[in-house]
Amino acid sequence: MKTWNGNLLSEEISNHIENSVVNSNEKDVYIEVEKIYLVMKFLKETSGFSFDLLSSVTAVDYFDHFEIVYQLKSLITLTKATIKVKLGFGRKNEPEIDSVYSIWKGADFQEREIYDLMGIKFNNHPNMKRILLWDGFPGHPLRKDFVTNSQSMVPDLKEK
Amino acid sequence: MSVKSEPITINLGPQHPSTHGVFRMRVTFDGETIIDLEPIFGYLHRGSEKLAEERTYTQIVTLTDRMDYVSSMLNNQGYILALEKLAHIDPKPRGVWLRMIASELQRIASHLVAIGFLIQDLGAWGTPLTYAMREREKILQMFEMLCGARITNSYLRPGGVFMDAPIQFWDALSEFTEHFPSKIEELEKLLSSNEIIFSRTKGIAVLTAEQAINASITGPILRSTGVNWDLRKSDPYDYYDQVDFNIPTHTAGDNYARYILRVQEMKESLSIVKQCVEKIEPGPVRPHHDETPNLVKPPVGDCYSAIEGSKGELGFYLVSDGSISPYRWHVRSSSLINLTLLKDMLVGTLFGDLFVTFGSIDINMGEVDR
Amino acid sequence: MFEFIYNILENILNLFVSEFKFQNYILTFIAGALSAFIVINAVLGGVLAAIWGERRLLGKFQQRSGPNRWGPMGTLTSVADAVKVMFKEDIVPEEADKYIFNIAPLLLVVPVFIIFSVIPFGVGLYAVDINVSALFILAITSISGLSIICAAWASANRIAIFSALRSVAMLISYEIPVGLSLVGILLISESMSVMDIVIFQKVPFILLQPVAAFVFFLGSLAEINRTPFDLTEAESELAAGYQNDYSGMKWGLFYLGEFAATIAASSVFSTLFLGGPNGPFLPGIFWLTIKVVAVWFVIIWIRATWPRFRIDQVLNLAWKGLFELTLVNIVVTSISVIIWTDSDPNRLLYIALFNWIFTVPFVFIIIRLLKTKDYVEIKEPSLIYPVGSEIPKFEKVGK
Amino acid sequence: MLGIGLIKGLSVTFKNLFSPIFTIQYPDKKVGLLAFSKHINKPIFKILREDPKKFVMGLIGMVTIPVKIDQFPRFRGNEFVWYDDRCTACASCAKYCPLGIIEIVTHESGENLQAGENYAIDKFDIDTGRCMFCGLCVEACPYDALHMGTDFERSNYSRVDLVLDKETLTSQTKNPSSWFRPQFESKEYNPWEDNIPDSKDAGRHEKPTDQKIKEKWVNKRKING
């Protein structure tokens, strides 16, 4: 099971879809936030890549920006690849990104979990709700600025 | 004359005899057929991903056994492999062989639990369950010899295993490998040719290969739809390339195929254990403190590594910022993702098939909610 | 037993006081009450022993020891259960319909005890002898379905409604095969009363009517909600179904009724098909207990091994399987009864042979019809999904 | 629907009907007269003379005798074994515990000044109420002062008693389990019978003598005038 070289993959992607690659290194490729849906559809459908198994979707909070990591696997060509997206710079607004649910159904629960714990909204996802915590939970726990002990676990009624 | 009837919604709630833990389904029925089903979970969410950010890399091993409490050795192995890949630790051969034996035994124990509770949900009054638990008891006793605990056995350390196996472990293991095949035959004779089980499980909740792969379902469920995809074979880690075993697959993709597949996988795991016992040779079990200290400090960077857990692909995504505790620790939980197609599988079937399909998917709430 | 007590009472009364007006009414009432008292206590003792026996036997099947804390080998467990259940708090759910909620347990337990009034325990030992007692047993067993509906509807609990509707569908559809399977016996023994059937049975009817016995056994398993058909309290889905909201003595009555029904079913089966109390040299009562315990052991043995059917399979089996078997059995038996009238000596032997040859093959035909269709396994996985069939792009570019 | 498979299933359960029971009656077992006399190895008639009540109960098989479950030497019991003369209060166990439930308070003891002065331990509390018995503290202890115990029947009614302080740790009988202690592993070691009171033979390597400490420190410490 071979791993795609990041730079090679980014060349392929930028040939097919203009200015979609931010930068790339040995291991992974950074993609523009708006282009993510097109790139993923391209990677799934075209024959040379045919990544049919979305292994995992994760989000990491790097204080000044968020990062979503897609681990793709292709059973047909027996290869692996990692695609990353940087978004939500400056922590001002609620970060948004297109959901890949319509390409891989497997992303359904993982994206809901990212929204639940990290606070990144996924557009046109079937039911964008919290998955692990109860609906009235204040804040998103996995964010680095989520203060654990002083946070009152009781949902404050103001929000209702 | 048409009788006016309206659908009834029932909470097969968090506290229910056969939801394998704290799992809730809001199901709407029209008569006995299921119209709509919405899984709700999160009742066992302990926030282990947030906890891991305050713990050192070796302390997280105690976190991983409490994730999927039925196959804790496999969780340890998955996490330790990701850590070794991140921190570039090369493990000691004897340690790797020991942890392969332990994780294959744990796979057998986890499949025994899956089969026992699936047949219990089918209605047999606990007899197959007690036979399965009787075999699992022997494996748990072997774990107690190895690492002092039956379930929460944080047995692995970065670079291998924390301590070599005692003498009585080896003869207990040889006695187990001798008697277990006859016990599997007995279980199979009791269940696999039973017509009632045929009628209850064959042809129900059928999954096709495309559907499964699209929903990134892995593990026995994917292999029951005809795709021979096992990470131990396709992306070998540890010494799985030095051990020859075949991957049992079925093509029917229904409850019966998933059940029979787990029985055959137990036989394969047993043959792996036998080969490991031959191939193991004496030597240090764990790198010395100077090579890999207790407080591992991996270089800055991230890595994703996945192993073939008992329920599917169990992946660990580690991001390290050079300090003694990880910056981000994400677990790709195979049970959570295997649930995506629960609704599509069950809509249209009867109330009786609900828990049979749920049991054949074999999820573990500790891993779903983390 | 009833006349016997009646005569004794009459003699005692004549000693003291002479005839008075309402004498026979009072005497019949007292004699009836006494014989009923004897039968009910015998059955209650049997039920307590059966509860203990079932739990220990199930334990032994599963290689564990079963209850062994109270009394030697746990024999006082069911007594402890009974006492506990009597003093446990009796909760009535808030929206429950009080009156029906309270009547439901009685509706289940009383019919089971009425069945025992008709069963002969020994040569003279029977509570009452009705000449249509076979029909009487069938009529009584259908009341238990009513009680399950009352219990489920009154406790206003959604899961209980599921269990009630399942039990109604199952009980009604199994009344017919059970009823028709008795027709074969009545044809041969030419009398509806259980006493005559028992006297007639020099050769137990199970040899004469194998298919009728098979259908009757399966039907009675369904009537008492036992394992292949225990859909009303399907533990994995409904978790005790209609008994969910009962506690205290009401639940105790349901529990008692369930185990009493097992003994009732096995005793009815053994009187009708295994020849009840008659046997070579032991007194009648021992033979009956041996046969009842044997049938009861088979019921527990099945309970420990087989999983349960789904509701549509249960109804399929009743309407498409057992019903046809009983029809075939009636046709074959009536032919054989006409051919061999009372005249020749070994009439029963011919009827039995005729029956075995013609009805038993139908059982295998039914099995093949109802068997789940076996699908053909495509052995070659790569036909399903082409794993590793293409070459990745970077290798093409690389060359 | 009914066929041979079902009958095969029945035969399996019937075969298992006669195989021995594999479950253990844990706290105590009800046993007949013979087993009871074997248990307290006294002949039967002596039991009759001494304790007629037990004799009668024995006749109907109701005498209760305690049952011991067989554990393995590496079992991580929940009463810690602590040798205070081996312990130098370096608190690496407290640092290494994932839950942080070991609390150590010390003060300067004035001994062994050249070697940097040992600590005197005022308080050494392990809160076993919150402990998960993962054994990482035992792994981190450099001087083998702290060991896992072997007992698990230690429930009590108040949470305060669950906190093992210095006195209980030193006073209770010490039978350490061989978890992460290979020196116990080698001998034919049964943690329940032979308890190891003094700390001499409990450690992997001896506690460093004053002489050895002095050399070590002198070399390491830069002697600047």
mmCIF file of N, CA and C in Angstrom, chain B residues 55 58-59 62 66 127 130-131 134 141 144-149 152-154 157 162-166 168 186 189-190 193-196 199 286 294-295, chain D residues 1-6 8-9 11-13 15-16 22 70-76 95-99 132 134 136 139-140 178-182 185:
data_model
loop_
_atom_site.group_PDB
_atom_site.id
_atom_site.type_symbol
_atom_site.label_atom_id
_atom_site.label_comp_id
_atom_site.label_asym_id
_atom_site.label_seq_id
_atom_site.Cartn_x
_atom_site.Cartn_y
_atom_site.Cartn_z
ATOM 1 N N ARG B 55 -1.929 14.748 29.111
ATOM 2 C CA ARG B 55 -1.207 13.601 29.668
ATOM 3 C C ARG B 55 0.034 13.336 28.846
ATOM 4 N N THR B 58 3.083 8.222 27.581
ATOM 5 C CA THR B 58 2.911 6.860 28.144
ATOM 6 C C THR B 58 1.635 6.795 28.971
ATOM 7 N N GLN B 59 1.217 7.944 29.539
ATOM 8 C CA GLN B 59 -0.012 7.882 30.344
ATOM 9 C C GLN B 59 -1.221 7.658 29.449
ATOM 10 N N THR B 62 -3.037 4.274 29.282
ATOM 11 C CA THR B 62 -4.156 3.882 30.175
ATOM 12 C C THR B 62 -5.477 4.421 29.641
ATOM 13 N N ARG B 66 -9.409 2.137 27.949
ATOM 14 C CA ARG B 66 -10.805 2.318 28.361
ATOM 15 C C ARG B 66 -11.661 2.771 27.192
ATOM 16 N N THR B 127 -27.470 -19.784 26.534
ATOM 17 C CA THR B 127 -26.553 -20.938 26.513
ATOM 18 C C THR B 127 -25.368 -20.665 25.604
ATOM 19 N N THR B 130 -23.044 -18.269 27.340
ATOM 20 C CA THR B 130 -22.187 -18.782 28.425
ATOM 21 C C THR B 130 -21.051 -19.603 27.835
ATOM 22 N N TYR B 131 -21.313 -20.343 26.719
ATOM 23 C CA TYR B 131 -20.196 -21.098 26.140
ATOM 24 C C TYR B 131 -19.132 -20.126 25.628
ATOM 25 N N ARG B 134 -17.289 -18.657 28.486
ATOM 26 C CA ARG B 134 -16.394 -19.621 29.142
ATOM 27 C C ARG B 134 -15.042 -19.615 28.436
ATOM 28 N N GLN B 141 -7.864 -14.695 31.669
ATOM 29 C CA GLN B 141 -6.919 -15.136 32.705
ATOM 30 C C GLN B 141 -5.492 -15.044 32.174
ATOM 31 N N GLU B 144 -4.423 -11.660 32.612
ATOM 32 C CA GLU B 144 -4.099 -11.327 34.003
ATOM 33 C C GLU B 144 -2.699 -11.815 34.332
ATOM 34 N N MET B 145 -2.301 -12.948 33.719
ATOM 35 C CA MET B 145 -0.924 -13.407 33.957
ATOM 36 C C MET B 145 0.053 -12.408 33.345
ATOM 37 N N LEU B 146 -0.304 -11.916 32.126
ATOM 38 C CA LEU B 146 0.633 -11.038 31.396
ATOM 39 C C LEU B 146 0.771 -9.703 32.111
ATOM 40 N N CYS B 147 -0.374 -9.028 32.320
ATOM 41 C CA CYS B 147 -0.234 -7.637 32.747
ATOM 42 C C CYS B 147 -1.070 -7.343 33.981
ATOM 43 N N GLY B 148 -1.497 -8.342 34.705
ATOM 44 C CA GLY B 148 -2.086 -8.041 35.995
ATOM 45 C C GLY B 148 -3.534 -7.605 35.952
ATOM 46 N N ALA B 149 -4.099 -7.337 34.754
ATOM 47 C CA ALA B 149 -5.507 -6.893 34.729
ATOM 48 C C ALA B 149 -6.200 -7.616 33.593
ATOM 49 N N THR B 152 -8.564 -3.740 31.747
ATOM 50 C CA THR B 152 -7.816 -2.484 31.543
ATOM 51 C C THR B 152 -6.331 -2.810 31.583
ATOM 52 N N ASN B 153 -5.883 -3.562 30.586
ATOM 53 C CA ASN B 153 -4.491 -4.032 30.643
ATOM 54 C C ASN B 153 -3.618 -3.095 29.801
ATOM 55 N N SER B 154 -3.117 -2.059 30.430
ATOM 56 C CA SER B 154 -2.235 -1.157 29.654
ATOM 57 C C SER B 154 -0.892 -1.861 29.565
ATOM 58 N N ARG B 157 4.053 -0.461 25.835
ATOM 59 C CA ARG B 157 4.783 0.789 26.063
ATOM 60 C C ARG B 157 5.445 1.158 24.738
ATOM 61 N N PHE B 162 5.665 -3.864 28.241
ATOM 62 C CA PHE B 162 6.254 -3.313 29.480
ATOM 63 C C PHE B 162 7.010 -4.399 30.228
ATOM 64 N N MET B 163 6.684 -5.697 30.069
ATOM 65 C CA MET B 163 7.376 -6.722 30.868
ATOM 66 C C MET B 163 7.209 -8.051 30.132
ATOM 67 N N ASP B 164 8.184 -8.921 30.285
ATOM 68 C CA ASP B 164 8.130 -10.187 29.549
ATOM 69 C C ASP B 164 7.052 -11.086 30.162
ATOM 70 N N ALA B 165 6.637 -12.085 29.368
ATOM 71 C CA ALA B 165 5.535 -12.939 29.837
ATOM 72 C C ALA B 165 6.081 -13.907 30.892
ATOM 73 N N PRO B 166 5.309 -14.174 31.957
ATOM 74 C CA PRO B 166 5.788 -15.136 32.966
ATOM 75 C C PRO B 166 5.764 -16.555 32.396
ATOM 76 N N GLN B 168 4.196 -19.282 33.461
ATOM 77 C CA GLN B 168 2.917 -20.020 33.363
ATOM 78 C C GLN B 168 2.076 -19.503 32.215
ATOM 79 N N GLU B 186 -17.760 -26.832 18.552
ATOM 80 C CA GLU B 186 -18.996 -27.047 19.335
ATOM 81 C C GLU B 186 -19.941 -25.867 19.128
ATOM 82 N N LYS B 189 -21.390 -26.116 15.721
ATOM 83 C CA LYS B 189 -22.389 -27.179 15.593
ATOM 84 C C LYS B 189 -23.692 -26.706 16.230
ATOM 85 N N LEU B 190 -23.565 -25.947 17.320
ATOM 86 C CA LEU B 190 -24.785 -25.492 18.004
ATOM 87 C C LEU B 190 -25.505 -24.443 17.171
ATOM 88 N N SER B 193 -25.583 -24.331 11.880
ATOM 89 C CA SER B 193 -26.468 -25.065 10.965
ATOM 90 C C SER B 193 -27.896 -24.994 11.480
ATOM 91 N N ASN B 194 -28.178 -24.055 12.367
ATOM 92 C CA ASN B 194 -29.484 -23.992 13.026
ATOM 93 C C ASN B 194 -30.463 -23.277 12.096
ATOM 94 N N GLU B 195 -31.524 -23.964 11.722
ATOM 95 C CA GLU B 195 -32.429 -23.388 10.710
ATOM 96 C C GLU B 195 -33.074 -22.092 11.209
ATOM 97 N N ILE B 196 -33.354 -22.034 12.511
ATOM 98 C CA ILE B 196 -34.021 -20.792 12.991
ATOM 99 C C ILE B 196 -33.079 -19.615 12.779
ATOM 100 N N SER B 199 -33.176 -18.633 9.226
ATOM 101 C CA SER B 199 -34.364 -17.857 8.822
ATOM 102 C C SER B 199 -34.315 -16.467 9.427
ATOM 103 N N ARG B 286 11.855 -4.389 25.740
ATOM 104 C CA ARG B 286 11.520 -2.966 25.678
ATOM 105 C C ARG B 286 12.832 -2.201 25.587
ATOM 106 N N ASN B 294 10.998 7.315 29.644
ATOM 107 C CA ASN B 294 9.559 7.212 29.973
ATOM 108 C C ASN B 294 8.811 8.394 29.404
ATOM 109 N N LEU B 295 9.424 9.599 29.463
ATOM 110 C CA LEU B 295 8.722 10.785 28.930
ATOM 111 C C LEU B 295 9.198 10.970 27.498
ATOM 112 N N MET D 1 -39.051 -25.498 7.957
ATOM 113 C CA MET D 1 -38.087 -24.695 8.752
ATOM 114 C C MET D 1 -37.366 -25.620 9.729
ATOM 115 N N LEU D 2 -37.978 -26.701 10.124
ATOM 116 C CA LEU D 2 -37.341 -27.472 11.199
ATOM 117 C C LEU D 2 -36.571 -28.601 10.529
ATOM 118 N N GLY D 3 -35.320 -28.737 10.905
ATOM 119 C CA GLY D 3 -34.552 -29.780 10.240
ATOM 120 C C GLY D 3 -33.478 -30.318 11.139
ATOM 121 N N ILE D 4 -32.445 -30.831 10.528
ATOM 122 C CA ILE D 4 -31.418 -31.584 11.280
ATOM 123 C C ILE D 4 -30.605 -30.607 12.129
ATOM 124 N N GLY D 5 -30.368 -29.396 11.635
ATOM 125 C CA GLY D 5 -29.522 -28.451 12.384
ATOM 126 C C GLY D 5 -30.030 -28.245 13.795
ATOM 127 N N LEU D 6 -31.363 -28.172 13.921
ATOM 128 C CA LEU D 6 -31.915 -27.931 15.261
ATOM 129 C C LEU D 6 -31.606 -29.115 16.172
ATOM 130 N N LYS D 8 -29.130 -31.137 15.938
ATOM 131 C CA LYS D 8 -27.692 -31.114 16.311
ATOM 132 C C LYS D 8 -27.487 -30.139 17.457
ATOM 133 N N GLY D 9 -28.175 -28.989 17.383
ATOM 134 C CA GLY D 9 -28.032 -28.008 18.472
ATOM 135 C C GLY D 9 -28.453 -28.631 19.791
ATOM 136 N N SER D 11 -28.366 -31.692 20.627
ATOM 137 C CA SER D 11 -27.410 -32.695 21.132
ATOM 138 C C SER D 11 -26.248 -32.004 21.817
ATOM 139 N N VAL D 12 -25.850 -30.805 21.296
ATOM 140 C CA VAL D 12 -24.719 -30.103 21.935
ATOM 141 C C VAL D 12 -25.111 -29.718 23.352
ATOM 142 N N THR D 13 -26.305 -29.150 23.517
ATOM 143 C CA THR D 13 -26.665 -28.737 24.888
ATOM 144 C C THR D 13 -26.801 -29.951 25.785
ATOM 145 N N LYS D 15 -25.099 -32.667 25.628
ATOM 146 C CA LYS D 15 -23.751 -33.127 26.021
ATOM 147 C C LYS D 15 -23.246 -32.213 27.145
ATOM 148 N N ASN D 16 -23.507 -30.899 27.007
ATOM 149 C CA ASN D 16 -22.987 -29.990 28.023
ATOM 150 C C ASN D 16 -23.736 -30.117 29.335
ATOM 151 N N PHE D 22 -18.323 -24.661 35.541
ATOM 152 C CA PHE D 22 -17.045 -23.921 35.508
ATOM 153 C C PHE D 22 -17.140 -22.614 36.278
ATOM 154 N N ASP D 70 -8.282 -17.885 42.663
ATOM 155 C CA ASP D 70 -6.836 -17.926 42.391
ATOM 156 C C ASP D 70 -6.471 -16.746 41.475
ATOM 157 N N GLN D 71 -5.564 -15.921 41.984
ATOM 158 C CA GLN D 71 -5.068 -14.798 41.172
ATOM 159 C C GLN D 71 -3.664 -15.142 40.707
ATOM 160 N N PHE D 72 -3.117 -14.256 39.902
ATOM 161 C CA PHE D 72 -1.768 -14.519 39.388
ATOM 162 C C PHE D 72 -0.812 -13.505 40.008
ATOM 163 N N PRO D 73 0.459 -13.838 40.161
ATOM 164 C CA PRO D 73 1.351 -12.950 40.946
ATOM 165 C C PRO D 73 1.341 -11.503 40.462
ATOM 166 N N ARG D 74 1.069 -11.289 39.172
ATOM 167 C CA ARG D 74 1.163 -9.902 38.688
ATOM 168 C C ARG D 74 -0.128 -9.113 38.915
ATOM 169 N N PHE D 75 -1.079 -9.679 39.661
ATOM 170 C CA PHE D 75 -2.372 -9.006 39.820
ATOM 171 C C PHE D 75 -2.156 -7.649 40.492
ATOM 172 N N ARG D 76 -2.808 -6.589 39.999
ATOM 173 C CA ARG D 76 -2.614 -5.244 40.593
ATOM 174 C C ARG D 76 -3.697 -5.037 41.644
ATOM 175 N N LYS D 95 4.382 12.495 40.250
ATOM 176 C CA LYS D 95 4.408 13.219 38.964
ATOM 177 C C LYS D 95 3.870 12.314 37.855
ATOM 178 N N TYR D 96 4.118 11.000 37.988
ATOM 179 C CA TYR D 96 3.859 10.120 36.858
ATOM 180 C C TYR D 96 2.426 9.603 36.867
ATOM 181 N N CYS D 97 1.719 9.847 37.990
ATOM 182 C CA CYS D 97 0.366 9.270 38.079
ATOM 183 C C CYS D 97 -0.567 10.065 37.176
ATOM 184 N N PRO D 98 -1.299 9.395 36.264
ATOM 185 C CA PRO D 98 -2.182 10.139 35.353
ATOM 186 C C PRO D 98 -3.243 10.947 36.099
ATOM 187 N N LEU D 99 -3.667 10.495 37.276
ATOM 188 C CA LEU D 99 -4.756 11.208 37.955
ATOM 189 C C LEU D 99 -4.216 12.143 39.026
ATOM 190 N N MET D 132 -7.037 4.272 39.649
ATOM 191 C CA MET D 132 -7.515 3.257 38.692
ATOM 192 C C MET D 132 -6.540 2.077 38.614
ATOM 193 N N CYS D 134 -3.505 1.643 37.586
ATOM 194 C CA CYS D 134 -2.833 1.343 36.313
ATOM 195 C C CYS D 134 -1.386 0.968 36.586
ATOM 196 N N LEU D 136 1.298 2.874 36.928
ATOM 197 C CA LEU D 136 2.370 3.710 36.359
ATOM 198 C C LEU D 136 3.245 4.272 37.476
ATOM 199 N N GLU D 139 5.814 1.856 38.269
ATOM 200 C CA GLU D 139 6.807 1.779 37.184
ATOM 201 C C GLU D 139 7.804 2.923 37.311
ATOM 202 N N ALA D 140 7.312 4.095 37.812
ATOM 203 C CA ALA D 140 8.178 5.283 37.808
ATOM 204 C C ALA D 140 9.108 5.295 39.019
ATOM 205 N N SER D 178 3.961 -8.945 41.861
ATOM 206 C CA SER D 178 5.213 -8.911 41.078
ATOM 207 C C SER D 178 5.021 -8.071 39.826
ATOM 208 N N TRP D 179 4.072 -7.076 39.871
ATOM 209 C CA TRP D 179 3.861 -6.230 38.694
ATOM 210 C C TRP D 179 5.039 -5.274 38.562
ATOM 211 N N PHE D 180 5.744 -5.333 37.447
ATOM 212 C CA PHE D 180 6.894 -4.481 37.170
ATOM 213 C C PHE D 180 7.973 -4.627 38.230
ATOM 214 N N ARG D 181 7.984 -5.805 38.878
ATOM 215 C CA ARG D 181 9.058 -6.093 39.855
ATOM 216 C C ARG D 181 9.640 -7.454 39.470
ATOM 217 N N PRO D 182 10.549 -7.494 38.502
ATOM 218 C CA PRO D 182 11.051 -8.817 38.071
ATOM 219 C C PRO D 182 11.748 -9.577 39.184
ATOM 220 N N GLU D 185 9.583 -12.019 40.420
ATOM 221 C CA GLU D 185 9.118 -12.954 39.385
ATOM 222 C C GLU D 185 9.905 -14.262 39.451
#
